[in-house]
Coordinates of C-alpha atoms in Angstrom, one line a residue:
M1 CA 0.0 0.0 0.0
I2 CA 1.4 3.4 -1.0
D3 CA 1.3 5.9 1.8
N4 CA 1.5 9.7 1.7
R5 CA 5.2 9.7 2.7
Q6 CA 6.2 7.7 -0.3
Q7 CA 4.1 9.9 -2.6
A8 CA 5.8 13.0 -1.1
K9 CA 9.2 11.4 -1.7
A10 CA 8.4 10.6 -5.3
Q11 CA 7.3 14.2 -5.9
A12 CA 10.3 15.6 -4.2
F13 CA 12.6 13.4 -6.2
R14 CA 10.9 14.4 -9.4
A15 CA 11.2 18.1 -8.6
L16 CA 15.0 17.7 -8.2
H17 CA 15.2 17.2 -12.0
D18 CA 13.3 20.4 -12.8
E19 CA 16.3 22.9 -12.8
G20 CA 19.9 23.2 -11.8
I21 CA 21.8 20.0 -11.0
F22 CA 22.0 17.5 -8.1
A23 CA 24.3 14.7 -7.2
L24 CA 23.5 11.2 -6.1
P25 CA 26.5 9.3 -4.5
N26 CA 25.4 5.7 -5.0
A27 CA 24.8 3.3 -2.1
W28 CA 25.1 -0.5 -2.1
D29 CA 23.5 -1.4 1.2
A30 CA 21.6 0.1 4.1
G31 CA 24.8 1.2 5.9
S32 CA 26.3 3.1 2.9
A33 CA 22.9 4.7 2.3
A34 CA 22.8 5.9 5.9
M35 CA 26.3 7.4 5.5
I36 CA 25.3 9.2 2.3
A37 CA 22.2 10.5 4.0
A38 CA 24.3 11.7 6.9
A39 CA 26.5 13.6 4.4
G40 CA 23.5 15.7 3.5
A41 CA 22.3 14.1 0.2
Q42 CA 18.9 15.0 -1.1
A43 CA 18.2 11.5 -2.3
V44 CA 19.9 8.1 -2.5
S45 CA 20.5 5.9 -5.6
T46 CA 21.6 2.4 -5.5
T47 CA 24.3 0.8 -7.7
S48 CA 23.8 -2.7 -9.0
A49 CA 27.5 -3.4 -9.0
G50 CA 27.9 -2.5 -5.4
V51 CA 24.8 -4.4 -4.3
S52 CA 26.0 -7.5 -6.3
W53 CA 29.5 -7.3 -4.7
S54 CA 28.0 -7.0 -1.2
L55 CA 26.1 -10.2 -1.8
G56 CA 29.2 -12.0 -3.2
R57 CA 28.3 -11.8 -6.8
S58 CA 29.7 -10.0 -9.9
D59 CA 27.6 -7.3 -11.6
G60 CA 25.4 -7.9 -14.6
E61 CA 22.1 -9.3 -13.4
R62 CA 23.8 -12.1 -11.5
L63 CA 21.3 -11.4 -8.7
T64 CA 17.7 -12.4 -8.8
R65 CA 15.0 -9.8 -8.8
E66 CA 14.1 -10.9 -5.3
E67 CA 17.7 -10.5 -4.0
M68 CA 17.9 -7.0 -5.5
I69 CA 14.6 -5.9 -4.1
D70 CA 15.5 -7.1 -0.6
V71 CA 18.4 -4.7 -0.6
I72 CA 16.3 -1.9 -2.0
A73 CA 13.7 -2.4 0.7
R74 CA 16.4 -2.3 3.4
V75 CA 17.8 1.0 2.0
A76 CA 14.4 2.6 1.7
A77 CA 13.6 1.6 5.3
T78 CA 16.9 3.0 6.6
V79 CA 16.9 6.5 5.1
D80 CA 14.2 9.1 5.2
L81 CA 15.0 10.2 1.7
P82 CA 13.8 9.4 -1.8
V83 CA 15.4 6.2 -3.0
S84 CA 16.0 5.4 -6.7
A85 CA 16.7 1.8 -7.5
D86 CA 19.2 0.5 -10.0
V87 CA 17.2 -2.5 -11.4
E88 CA 19.7 -3.1 -14.3
G89 CA 17.7 -4.4 -17.3
G90 CA 14.6 -5.1 -15.4
Y91 CA 15.3 -8.9 -14.8
G92 CA 13.9 -10.1 -18.0
D93 CA 13.7 -8.9 -21.6
S94 CA 9.9 -8.6 -21.8
P95 CA 7.7 -5.7 -20.9
E96 CA 5.9 -8.0 -18.5
A97 CA 9.2 -8.6 -16.7
V98 CA 9.9 -4.9 -16.3
A99 CA 6.3 -4.4 -15.0
T100 CA 6.9 -7.1 -12.4
T101 CA 10.1 -5.5 -11.3
V102 CA 8.5 -2.0 -11.1
R103 CA 5.7 -3.3 -8.9
A104 CA 8.3 -4.9 -6.6
V105 CA 10.3 -1.6 -6.4
V106 CA 7.2 0.4 -5.5
E107 CA 6.3 -2.1 -2.8
A108 CA 9.8 -1.9 -1.5
G109 CA 9.4 1.8 -0.9
A110 CA 11.6 3.3 -3.6
V111 CA 10.4 6.1 -5.8
G112 CA 12.6 5.8 -8.9
I113 CA 14.4 3.3 -11.1
N114 CA 17.3 3.1 -13.6
L115 CA 16.3 0.9 -16.5
E116 CA 19.0 -0.2 -19.0
D117 CA 18.5 -0.7 -22.7
S118 CA 21.4 -3.2 -22.9
R119 CA 21.1 -7.0 -22.4
S120 CA 23.4 -8.3 -19.6
F121 CA 24.2 -11.6 -21.3
D122 CA 25.8 -10.1 -24.4
G123 CA 25.8 -6.3 -24.2
T124 CA 23.6 -5.9 -27.2
L125 CA 20.9 -3.1 -27.1
H126 CA 17.2 -3.5 -27.3
S127 CA 15.9 -1.6 -30.3
P128 CA 14.4 1.9 -29.5
D129 CA 10.9 0.6 -30.0
A130 CA 11.4 -2.5 -27.9
Q131 CA 12.9 -0.5 -25.1
A132 CA 10.1 2.0 -25.3
A133 CA 7.6 -0.8 -24.9
R134 CA 9.5 -1.9 -21.8
I135 CA 9.5 1.6 -20.4
K136 CA 5.8 2.0 -21.0
A137 CA 5.2 -1.2 -19.2
G138 CA 7.1 0.1 -16.2
R139 CA 5.2 3.4 -16.4
D140 CA 1.8 1.7 -16.5
A141 CA 2.8 -0.7 -13.7
A142 CA 3.8 2.2 -11.4
A143 CA 0.5 3.9 -12.0
A144 CA -1.4 0.7 -11.3
A145 CA 0.6 0.3 -8.1
G146 CA -0.5 3.8 -7.0
L147 CA 2.8 5.6 -7.6
S148 CA 2.3 7.4 -10.9
D149 CA 5.1 9.8 -9.9
L150 CA 7.8 7.1 -10.0
V151 CA 10.8 8.6 -11.8
I152 CA 12.1 6.4 -14.6
N153 CA 15.7 7.1 -15.5
A154 CA 16.1 5.6 -18.9
R155 CA 19.7 4.4 -19.3
T156 CA 21.2 4.0 -22.8
D157 CA 24.5 2.2 -23.2
V158 CA 25.3 3.5 -26.7
F159 CA 28.4 5.4 -25.5
L160 CA 29.3 3.0 -22.7
F161 CA 29.5 0.0 -25.0
Q162 CA 30.6 2.1 -28.0
V163 CA 27.7 0.9 -30.2
G164 CA 27.9 1.7 -33.9
E165 CA 30.2 4.2 -35.6
P166 CA 31.5 7.0 -33.3
A167 CA 30.0 9.7 -35.6
G168 CA 26.5 8.3 -35.3
R169 CA 26.3 7.7 -31.5
L170 CA 24.9 11.0 -30.6
D171 CA 22.2 10.8 -33.2
D172 CA 21.4 7.3 -31.9
V173 CA 21.1 8.5 -28.3
V174 CA 18.8 11.4 -29.4
R175 CA 16.5 9.0 -31.3
R176 CA 16.4 6.8 -28.3
A177 CA 15.7 9.7 -26.0
D178 CA 12.7 10.8 -28.1
A179 CA 11.3 7.3 -28.1
Y180 CA 11.9 6.8 -24.4
A181 CA 10.4 10.1 -23.5
A182 CA 7.2 9.3 -25.5
A183 CA 7.0 6.0 -23.6
G184 CA 7.0 7.7 -20.2
A185 CA 10.7 8.1 -19.2
D186 CA 11.5 11.0 -17.0
S187 CA 15.2 11.4 -17.5
L188 CA 18.0 10.1 -19.7
F189 CA 21.1 8.3 -18.3
V190 CA 24.1 8.1 -20.7
P191 CA 27.0 6.4 -18.9
G192 CA 30.3 6.6 -20.9
L193 CA 29.7 10.1 -22.1
L194 CA 31.7 12.8 -20.3
D195 CA 32.8 14.9 -23.2
L196 CA 31.5 18.3 -22.2
D197 CA 31.0 19.5 -25.8
V198 CA 29.0 16.4 -26.8
L199 CA 27.0 16.6 -23.5
S200 CA 26.2 20.3 -24.3
E201 CA 25.0 19.2 -27.7
L202 CA 22.9 16.4 -26.3
T203 CA 21.3 18.4 -23.6
G204 CA 20.3 21.0 -26.2
K205 CA 18.6 18.3 -28.4
V206 CA 16.6 16.2 -26.0
S207 CA 13.6 17.0 -23.9
L208 CA 14.6 14.8 -21.0
P209 CA 16.9 15.9 -18.1
V210 CA 20.3 14.2 -18.7
N211 CA 22.1 12.1 -16.0
A212 CA 25.9 11.8 -16.4
M213 CA 28.0 9.1 -14.6
A214 CA 31.1 10.7 -13.2
G215 CA 34.1 9.6 -11.1
P216 CA 37.8 10.2 -10.7
G217 CA 39.1 12.3 -13.6
A218 CA 35.6 13.3 -14.7
P219 CA 34.5 16.9 -15.1
S220 CA 33.3 18.5 -11.9
V221 CA 29.6 18.8 -11.0
E222 CA 29.8 22.5 -11.9
A223 CA 31.3 21.8 -15.3
L224 CA 28.6 19.2 -16.0
R225 CA 26.0 21.8 -14.9
Q226 CA 27.3 24.3 -17.4
A227 CA 27.0 21.5 -20.1
G228 CA 23.3 21.3 -19.2
V229 CA 23.4 18.1 -17.2
R230 CA 20.8 17.9 -14.4
R231 CA 21.8 14.8 -12.5
V232 CA 25.2 13.3 -11.6
T233 CA 25.8 9.8 -10.3
V234 CA 29.0 7.9 -9.7
G235 CA 27.8 4.3 -10.2
Q236 CA 30.0 1.8 -8.4
A237 CA 32.8 4.3 -7.7
V238 CA 32.1 4.8 -3.9
A239 CA 31.6 1.0 -3.4
Q240 CA 34.8 0.4 -5.4
S241 CA 36.7 2.7 -3.2
A242 CA 35.3 1.1 0.0
Y243 CA 36.2 -2.4 -1.1
S244 CA 39.7 -1.2 -2.2
L245 CA 40.2 0.3 1.2
A246 CA 39.3 -3.1 2.8
R247 CA 41.9 -4.8 0.7
R248 CA 44.6 -2.2 1.3
A249 CA 44.0 -2.2 5.0
A250 CA 44.2 -6.0 5.1
V251 CA 47.4 -6.0 3.2
E252 CA 49.0 -3.5 5.6
I253 CA 47.8 -5.4 8.7
L254 CA 49.0 -8.7 7.3
T255 CA 52.4 -7.5 6.1
S256 CA 53.8 -4.6 8.0
G257 CA 51.5 -5.0 11.0
T258 CA 50.5 -1.3 11.0
Y259 CA 47.2 0.4 10.5
D260 CA 47.9 3.7 8.7
V261 CA 45.5 3.1 5.9
L262 CA 42.6 3.2 8.5
E263 CA 43.4 6.7 9.5
G264 CA 40.8 9.4 8.8
A265 CA 37.8 7.2 9.4
D266 CA 34.7 8.7 11.0
D267 CA 34.6 7.9 14.8
F268 CA 32.5 5.0 16.0
G269 CA 29.9 7.3 17.6
S270 CA 29.3 9.3 14.4
I271 CA 28.7 6.2 12.4
N272 CA 26.7 4.3 15.0
G273 CA 24.5 7.4 15.6
A274 CA 23.5 7.4 11.9
F275 CA 21.4 4.3 12.5
S276 CA 18.1 3.7 14.2
S277 CA 18.3 2.1 17.7
R278 CA 15.0 0.2 17.2

């Protein structure tokens, strides 16, 4: 049952896309979501790679829908913020599979999704029409579940997987953006594209707010804003750093017997205090 709080979160999350720019450091479990909320984030987005790693699996729809939804529900129950769920390709090629996933996301308490147009098993892309049908199924499922304001962030992997000739990729993304918008998408996610000139051209050609995926070496949030980007995520980058820290700390402890890598961590009380005591 959708309550007023979830509706309000959906509307607040939708409003973030209206103007300016906002950043979503990605979480991979309830604990990382709590830390991101404590940092002052306006919303939390999950990362499928980070969630998969936390459950001992590699990325790429190696988790079941149920396993992913369980983590999303824990995140949504932990933070009092809008939560957008990375549901990869929707856990099935068909529009019906996407609809099932969206219903589960809404029931879990999230108010947004990322939906990819690439297939996890071979990296090929759904045709624009096929992906539009999948997006429409998600849109209709959200409305039927009572959350018509669910934000669908339509991800296209044209640039990430270098699909087609380089000269034609921007036009391909624009065609897909038009089809996805008509089907009910609310924003366009283009991982693999960080060229500011191309981003400026893209944001000037599409009606949907554009989400860029950044990380070390990428343009700053301000530079992306000037290129017309409205939403910035970092994918698995924070989780990647956290797991790398765990490895480096273990190496130091096991070899030199020192603990220098662990310096700079938040104190126990600050972290513990970010969680509910119930």
